[in-house]
Short mmCIF file of C-alpha atoms in Angstrom, two decimals:
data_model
loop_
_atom_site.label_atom_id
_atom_site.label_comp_id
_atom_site.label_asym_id
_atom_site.label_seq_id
_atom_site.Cartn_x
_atom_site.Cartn_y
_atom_site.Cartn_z
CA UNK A 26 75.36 -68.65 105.31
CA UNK A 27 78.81 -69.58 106.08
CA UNK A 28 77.51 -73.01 107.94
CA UNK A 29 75.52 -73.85 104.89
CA UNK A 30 78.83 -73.00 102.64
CA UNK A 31 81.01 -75.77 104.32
CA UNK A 32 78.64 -78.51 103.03
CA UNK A 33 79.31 -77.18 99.22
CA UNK A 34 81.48 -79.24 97.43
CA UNK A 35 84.46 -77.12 96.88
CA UNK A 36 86.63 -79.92 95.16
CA UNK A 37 85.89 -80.05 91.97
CA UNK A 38 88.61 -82.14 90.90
CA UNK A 39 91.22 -84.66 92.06
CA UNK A 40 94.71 -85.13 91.90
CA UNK A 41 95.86 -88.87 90.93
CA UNK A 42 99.43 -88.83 92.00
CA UNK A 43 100.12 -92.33 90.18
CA UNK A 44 102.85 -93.74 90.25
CA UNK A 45 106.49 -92.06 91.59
CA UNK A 46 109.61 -91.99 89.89
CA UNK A 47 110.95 -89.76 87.48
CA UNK A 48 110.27 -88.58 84.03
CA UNK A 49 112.65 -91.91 82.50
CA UNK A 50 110.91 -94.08 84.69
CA UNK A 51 107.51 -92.26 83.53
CA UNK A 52 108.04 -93.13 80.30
CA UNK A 53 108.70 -96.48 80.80
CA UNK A 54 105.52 -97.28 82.72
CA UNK A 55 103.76 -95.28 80.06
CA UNK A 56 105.33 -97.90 76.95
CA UNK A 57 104.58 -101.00 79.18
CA UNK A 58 101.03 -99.71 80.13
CA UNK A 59 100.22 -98.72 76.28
CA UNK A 60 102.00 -102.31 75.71
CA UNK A 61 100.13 -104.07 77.70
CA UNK A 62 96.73 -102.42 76.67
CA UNK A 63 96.86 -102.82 73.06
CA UNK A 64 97.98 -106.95 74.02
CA UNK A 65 94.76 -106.83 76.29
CA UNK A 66 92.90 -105.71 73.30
CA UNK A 67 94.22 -107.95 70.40
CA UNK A 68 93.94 -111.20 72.93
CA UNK A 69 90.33 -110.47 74.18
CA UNK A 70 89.23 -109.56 70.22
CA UNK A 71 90.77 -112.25 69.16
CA UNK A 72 88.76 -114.54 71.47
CA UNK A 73 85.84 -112.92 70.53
CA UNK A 74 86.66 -112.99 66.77
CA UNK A 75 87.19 -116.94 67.21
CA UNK A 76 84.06 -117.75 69.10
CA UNK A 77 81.61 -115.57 66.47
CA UNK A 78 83.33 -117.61 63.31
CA UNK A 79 84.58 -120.73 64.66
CA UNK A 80 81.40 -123.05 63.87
CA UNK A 81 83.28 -125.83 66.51
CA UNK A 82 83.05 -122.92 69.21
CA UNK A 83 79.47 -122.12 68.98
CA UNK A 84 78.70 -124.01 72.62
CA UNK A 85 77.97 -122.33 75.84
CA UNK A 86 80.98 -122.76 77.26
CA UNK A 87 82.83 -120.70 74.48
CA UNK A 88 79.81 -118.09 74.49
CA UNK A 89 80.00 -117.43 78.09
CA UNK A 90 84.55 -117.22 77.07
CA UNK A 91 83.35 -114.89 74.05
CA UNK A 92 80.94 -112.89 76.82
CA UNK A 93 84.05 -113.01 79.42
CA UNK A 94 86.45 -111.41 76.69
CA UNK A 95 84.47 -108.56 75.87
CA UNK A 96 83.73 -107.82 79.68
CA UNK A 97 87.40 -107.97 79.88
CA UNK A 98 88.23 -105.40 77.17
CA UNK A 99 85.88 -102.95 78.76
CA UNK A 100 87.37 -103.71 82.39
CA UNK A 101 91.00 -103.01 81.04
CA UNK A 102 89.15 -100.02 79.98
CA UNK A 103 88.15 -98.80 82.49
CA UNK A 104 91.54 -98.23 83.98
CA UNK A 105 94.51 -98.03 81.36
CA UNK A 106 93.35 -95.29 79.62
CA UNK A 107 93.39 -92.70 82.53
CA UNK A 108 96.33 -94.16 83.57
CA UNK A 109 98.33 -92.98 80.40
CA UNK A 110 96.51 -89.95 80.23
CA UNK A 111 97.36 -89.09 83.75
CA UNK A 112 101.17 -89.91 83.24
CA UNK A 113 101.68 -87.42 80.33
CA UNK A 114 99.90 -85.05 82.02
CA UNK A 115 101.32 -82.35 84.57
CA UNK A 116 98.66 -81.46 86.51
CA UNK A 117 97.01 -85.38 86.75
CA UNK A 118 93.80 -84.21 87.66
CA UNK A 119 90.90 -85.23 86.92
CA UNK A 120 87.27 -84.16 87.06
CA UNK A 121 85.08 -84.88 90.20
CA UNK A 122 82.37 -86.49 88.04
CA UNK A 123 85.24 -88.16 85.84
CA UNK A 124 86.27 -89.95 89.08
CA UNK A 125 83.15 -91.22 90.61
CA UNK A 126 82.27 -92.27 86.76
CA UNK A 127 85.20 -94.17 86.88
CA UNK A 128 84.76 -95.12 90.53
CA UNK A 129 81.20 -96.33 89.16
CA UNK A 130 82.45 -98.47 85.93
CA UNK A 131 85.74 -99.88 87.21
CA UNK A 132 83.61 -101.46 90.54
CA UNK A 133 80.56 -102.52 88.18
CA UNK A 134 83.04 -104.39 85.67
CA UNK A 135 84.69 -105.90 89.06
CA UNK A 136 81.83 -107.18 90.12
CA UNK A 137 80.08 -108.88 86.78
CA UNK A 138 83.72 -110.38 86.56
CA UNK A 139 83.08 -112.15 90.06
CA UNK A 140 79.41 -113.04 88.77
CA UNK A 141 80.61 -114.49 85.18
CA UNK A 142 83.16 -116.35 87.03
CA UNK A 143 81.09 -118.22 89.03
CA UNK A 144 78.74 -118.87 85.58
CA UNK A 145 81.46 -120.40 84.25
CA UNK A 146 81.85 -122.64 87.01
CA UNK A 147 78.35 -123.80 86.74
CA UNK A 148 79.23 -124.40 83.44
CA UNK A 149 81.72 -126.88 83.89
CA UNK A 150 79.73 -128.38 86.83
CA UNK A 151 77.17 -129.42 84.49
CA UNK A 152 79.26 -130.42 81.65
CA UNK A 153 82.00 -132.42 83.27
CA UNK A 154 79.03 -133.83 86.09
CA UNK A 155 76.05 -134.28 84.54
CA UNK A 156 76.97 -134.74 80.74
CA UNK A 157 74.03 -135.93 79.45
CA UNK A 158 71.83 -133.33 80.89
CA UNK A 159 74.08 -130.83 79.72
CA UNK A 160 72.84 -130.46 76.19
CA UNK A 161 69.05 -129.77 77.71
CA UNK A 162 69.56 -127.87 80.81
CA UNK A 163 72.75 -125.37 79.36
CA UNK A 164 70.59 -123.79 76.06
CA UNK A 165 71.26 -121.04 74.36
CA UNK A 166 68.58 -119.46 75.84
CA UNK A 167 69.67 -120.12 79.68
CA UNK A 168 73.10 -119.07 78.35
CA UNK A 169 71.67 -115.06 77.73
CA UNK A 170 69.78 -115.25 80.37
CA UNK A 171 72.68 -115.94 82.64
CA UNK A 172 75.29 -113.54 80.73
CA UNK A 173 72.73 -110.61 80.95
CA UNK A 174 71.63 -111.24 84.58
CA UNK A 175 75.30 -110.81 85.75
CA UNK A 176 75.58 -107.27 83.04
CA UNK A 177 72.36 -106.14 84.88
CA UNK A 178 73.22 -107.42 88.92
CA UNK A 179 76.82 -106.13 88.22
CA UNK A 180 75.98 -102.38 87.02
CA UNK A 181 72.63 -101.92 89.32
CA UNK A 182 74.41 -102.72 92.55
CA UNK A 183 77.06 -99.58 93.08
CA UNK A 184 74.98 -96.61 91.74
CA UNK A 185 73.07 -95.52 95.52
CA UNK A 186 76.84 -96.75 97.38
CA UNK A 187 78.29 -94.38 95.07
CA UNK A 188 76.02 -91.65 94.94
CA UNK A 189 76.00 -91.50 98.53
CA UNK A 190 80.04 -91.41 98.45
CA UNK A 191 79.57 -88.48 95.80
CA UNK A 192 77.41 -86.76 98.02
CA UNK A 193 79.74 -86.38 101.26
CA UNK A 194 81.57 -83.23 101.55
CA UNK A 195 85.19 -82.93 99.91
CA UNK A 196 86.55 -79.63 101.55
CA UNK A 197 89.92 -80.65 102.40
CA UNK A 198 93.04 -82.22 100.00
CA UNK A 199 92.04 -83.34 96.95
CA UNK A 200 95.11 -85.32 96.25
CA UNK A 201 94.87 -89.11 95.88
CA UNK A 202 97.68 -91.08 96.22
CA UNK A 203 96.46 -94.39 93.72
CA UNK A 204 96.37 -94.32 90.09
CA UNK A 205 92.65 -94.73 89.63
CA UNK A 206 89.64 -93.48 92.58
CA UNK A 207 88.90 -95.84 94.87
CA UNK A 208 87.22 -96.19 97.88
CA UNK A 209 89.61 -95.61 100.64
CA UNK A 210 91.14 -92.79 99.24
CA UNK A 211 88.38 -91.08 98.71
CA UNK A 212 87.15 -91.77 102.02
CA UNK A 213 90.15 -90.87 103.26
CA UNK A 214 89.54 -87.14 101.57
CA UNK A 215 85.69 -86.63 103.34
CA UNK A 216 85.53 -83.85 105.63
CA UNK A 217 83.16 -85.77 107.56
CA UNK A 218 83.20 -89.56 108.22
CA UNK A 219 80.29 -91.79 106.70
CA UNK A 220 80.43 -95.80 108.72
CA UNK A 221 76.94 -96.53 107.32
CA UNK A 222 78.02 -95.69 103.79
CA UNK A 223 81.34 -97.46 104.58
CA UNK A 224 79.38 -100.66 106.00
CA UNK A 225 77.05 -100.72 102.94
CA UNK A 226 79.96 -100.53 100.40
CA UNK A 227 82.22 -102.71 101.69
CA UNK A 228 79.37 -105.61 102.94
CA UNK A 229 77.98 -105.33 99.29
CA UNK A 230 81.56 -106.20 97.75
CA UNK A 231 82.42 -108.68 100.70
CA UNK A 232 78.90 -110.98 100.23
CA UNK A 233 79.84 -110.70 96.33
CA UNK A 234 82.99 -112.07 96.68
CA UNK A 235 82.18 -114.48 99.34
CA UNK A 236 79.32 -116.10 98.05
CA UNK A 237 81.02 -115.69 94.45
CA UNK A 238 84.05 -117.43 95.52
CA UNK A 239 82.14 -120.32 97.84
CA UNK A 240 79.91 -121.24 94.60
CA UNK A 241 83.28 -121.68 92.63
CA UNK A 242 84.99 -123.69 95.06
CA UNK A 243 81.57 -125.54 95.87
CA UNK A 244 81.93 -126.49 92.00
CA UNK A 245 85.03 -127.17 91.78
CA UNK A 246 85.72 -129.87 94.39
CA UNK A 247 82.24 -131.74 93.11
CA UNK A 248 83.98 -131.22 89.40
CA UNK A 249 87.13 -132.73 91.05
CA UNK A 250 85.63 -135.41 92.63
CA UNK A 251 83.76 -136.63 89.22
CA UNK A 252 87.14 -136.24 87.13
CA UNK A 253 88.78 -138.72 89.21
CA UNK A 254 86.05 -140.83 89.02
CA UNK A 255 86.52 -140.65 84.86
CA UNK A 256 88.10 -144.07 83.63
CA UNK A 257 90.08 -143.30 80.71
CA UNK A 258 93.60 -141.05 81.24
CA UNK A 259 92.50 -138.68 78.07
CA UNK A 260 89.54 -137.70 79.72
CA UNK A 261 90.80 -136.83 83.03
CA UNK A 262 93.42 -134.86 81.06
CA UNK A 263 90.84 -133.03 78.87
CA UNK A 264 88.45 -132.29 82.27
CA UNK A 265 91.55 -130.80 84.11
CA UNK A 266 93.15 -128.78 80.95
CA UNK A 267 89.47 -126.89 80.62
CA UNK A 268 89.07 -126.57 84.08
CA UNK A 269 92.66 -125.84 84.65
CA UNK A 270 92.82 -122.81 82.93
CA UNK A 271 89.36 -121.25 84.13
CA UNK A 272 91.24 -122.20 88.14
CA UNK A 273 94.06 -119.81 87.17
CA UNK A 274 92.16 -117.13 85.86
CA UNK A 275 89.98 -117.18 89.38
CA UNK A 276 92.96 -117.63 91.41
CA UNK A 277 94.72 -114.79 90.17
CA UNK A 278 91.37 -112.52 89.75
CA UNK A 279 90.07 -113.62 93.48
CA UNK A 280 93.53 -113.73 95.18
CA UNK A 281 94.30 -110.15 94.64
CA UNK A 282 91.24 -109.02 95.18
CA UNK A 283 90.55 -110.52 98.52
CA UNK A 284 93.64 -108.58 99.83
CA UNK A 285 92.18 -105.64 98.90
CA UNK A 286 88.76 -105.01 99.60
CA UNK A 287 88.03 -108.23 102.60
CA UNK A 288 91.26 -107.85 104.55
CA UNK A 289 92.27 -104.55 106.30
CA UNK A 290 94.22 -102.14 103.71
CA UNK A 291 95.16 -99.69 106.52
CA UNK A 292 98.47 -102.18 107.19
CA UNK A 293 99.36 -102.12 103.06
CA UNK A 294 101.86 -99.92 101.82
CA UNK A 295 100.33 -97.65 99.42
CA UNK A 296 102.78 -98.72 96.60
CA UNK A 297 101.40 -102.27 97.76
CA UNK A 298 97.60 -101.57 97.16
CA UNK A 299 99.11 -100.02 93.59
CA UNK A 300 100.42 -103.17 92.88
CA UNK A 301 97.80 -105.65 93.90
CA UNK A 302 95.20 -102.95 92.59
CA UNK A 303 97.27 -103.38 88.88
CA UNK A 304 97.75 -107.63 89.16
CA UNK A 305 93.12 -107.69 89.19
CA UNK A 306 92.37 -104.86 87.21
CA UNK A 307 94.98 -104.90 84.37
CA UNK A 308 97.20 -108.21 84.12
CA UNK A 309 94.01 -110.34 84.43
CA UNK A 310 92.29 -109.49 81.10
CA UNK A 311 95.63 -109.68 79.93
CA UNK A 312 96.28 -113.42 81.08
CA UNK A 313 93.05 -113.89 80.18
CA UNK A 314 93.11 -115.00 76.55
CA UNK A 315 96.80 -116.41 76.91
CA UNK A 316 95.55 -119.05 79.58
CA UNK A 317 92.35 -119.29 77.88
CA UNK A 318 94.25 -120.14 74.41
CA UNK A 319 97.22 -121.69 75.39
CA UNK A 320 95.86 -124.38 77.65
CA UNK A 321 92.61 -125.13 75.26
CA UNK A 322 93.06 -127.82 72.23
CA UNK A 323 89.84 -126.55 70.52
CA UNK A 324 90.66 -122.34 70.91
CA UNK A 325 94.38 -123.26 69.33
CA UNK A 326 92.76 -124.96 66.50
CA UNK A 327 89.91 -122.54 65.57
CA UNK A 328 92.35 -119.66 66.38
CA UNK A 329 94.81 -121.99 63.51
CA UNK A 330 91.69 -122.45 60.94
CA UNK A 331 90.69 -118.41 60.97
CA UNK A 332 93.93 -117.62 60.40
CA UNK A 333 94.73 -120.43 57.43
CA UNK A 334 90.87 -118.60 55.99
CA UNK A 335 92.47 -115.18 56.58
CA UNK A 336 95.66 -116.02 54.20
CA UNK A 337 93.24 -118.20 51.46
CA UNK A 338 91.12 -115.18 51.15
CA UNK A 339 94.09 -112.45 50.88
CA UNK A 340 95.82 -115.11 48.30
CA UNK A 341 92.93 -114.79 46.25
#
């Protein structure tokens, strides 16, 4: 009996330690978390907003940016609120199946990011190289196809990874020194070790980002090659502000990322890994719709003719 008792799972909850520092400090991560959520919200939403009643954004470029807000919101999501939950609370524990759900969501979201990335890559491949193909081969209907194959791949590859995971035996500490559960530190908490789990995990995320990444680049330096190719000065400048922006968003997104889950973390300070962890998951959807915005002529002026609408229709 007792052998057979020391395969139970006798955590039933762990302990997200967060972020140090004390209860001043606390509060001000807590303001520029809640801060930075409810910016992450209004941004992405407002991208959205523009893209559904904009008539001049109803392309597939600005469907797959409408798509790539809303996965956005619920990748924020699936972070920031623990996060402030866990620093007002004193115990900052949460539930076993509240970690691997999370676990589940937060690594699902990352990896449909990686896939719509590359989508929008292939976007601008065909529209900036083959322009008058564009219109026939880029359809609405290839459009949804594409946005819900990367929903579908993105949430069907992690749940047998992460069952197994949920399955090992947690006997020991159940204290995890990250703000969210991820896989190191929760490998680091098994009683026993698991390599073929480990293997499975980490060369599922490592071909995702490799072959994510290679497509991108793939695309870009073809896209690069036919911009400088373009005669007139206002086109080259129009090809390099669209693409521009989408660069920065996958530089930041892959950059980050690639420290984290391709290289080695065992050499990263843990307040390191906090920080990269934080830069991908949370201030990417928030640069999102400011790069997105900011650097695109046609999302400033639908984002300017909703909001003229908006003041007609509350003047009269």
């Amino acid at each position: 009996m007792n052998r057979s008792a020391t395969h139970i799972h006798v955590v039933t909850e762990f302990v997200l330690l967060g972020f140090p520092g004390c209860w001043e400090i606390q509060i001000f991560l807590f303001s520029f978390f809640l801060v930075v959520y409810v910016l992450t919200l209004l941004g992405n939403g407002t991208i959205i907003c523009a893209v559904r009643w904009e008539p001049r954004l109803h392309t597939p470029m600005y469907f797959l940016l409408g798509n790539f807000a809303f996965l956005e919101i619920w990748y924020a999501s699936s972070t920031v609120p623990n996060i402030l939950a866990n620093i007002l609370s004193k115990t900052k524990a949460i539930s076993f199946s509240g970690c691997f759900l999370q676990f589940y969501f937060f690594f699902s979201l990352g990896t449909t990011e990686c896939l719509f990335l590359a989508v929008m890559a292939y976007d601008r491949y065909l529209a900036i190289c083959h322009p008058l193909h564009y219109p026939t081969v880029m359809t609405g209907k290839l459009c949804r196809t594409l946005v819900s194959l990367c929903w579908l791949t993105g949430f069907l590859g992690y749940p047998i990874p992460i069952f197994l995971i949920s399955r090992l035996p947690f006997c020991g500490s159940n204290i995890i020194d990250h703000f969210l559960c991820d896989m190191d530190p929760l490998m680091a908490l098994s009683c026993t070790p698991a390599p073929i789990t480990e293997l499975i995990f980490y060369t599922q995320s490592s071909l995702v980002l490799f072959f994510t990444i290679m497509y991108i680049l793939r695309s870009y330096i073809l896209l690069l090659r036919a911009v400088f190719l373009v005669p007139s000065a206002a086109g080259r400048r129009k090809a390099f502000s669209t693409c521009g922006s989408h660069l920065a968003v996958v530089s930041l997104f892959y950059g980050t990322v690639m420290v984290m889950y391709v290289s080695p973390t065992y050499g990263i300070p843990t307040l390191m890994q906090k920080i990269l962890t934080l830069v991908y998951s949370i201030m990417t959807p928030l640069f999102n719709p400011l790069i997105y915005s900011l650097r695109n002529k046609d999302m400033k002026l639908a984002l300017r003719n909703i909001l003229f609408r908006m003041r007609i229709s509350q003047n009269s």
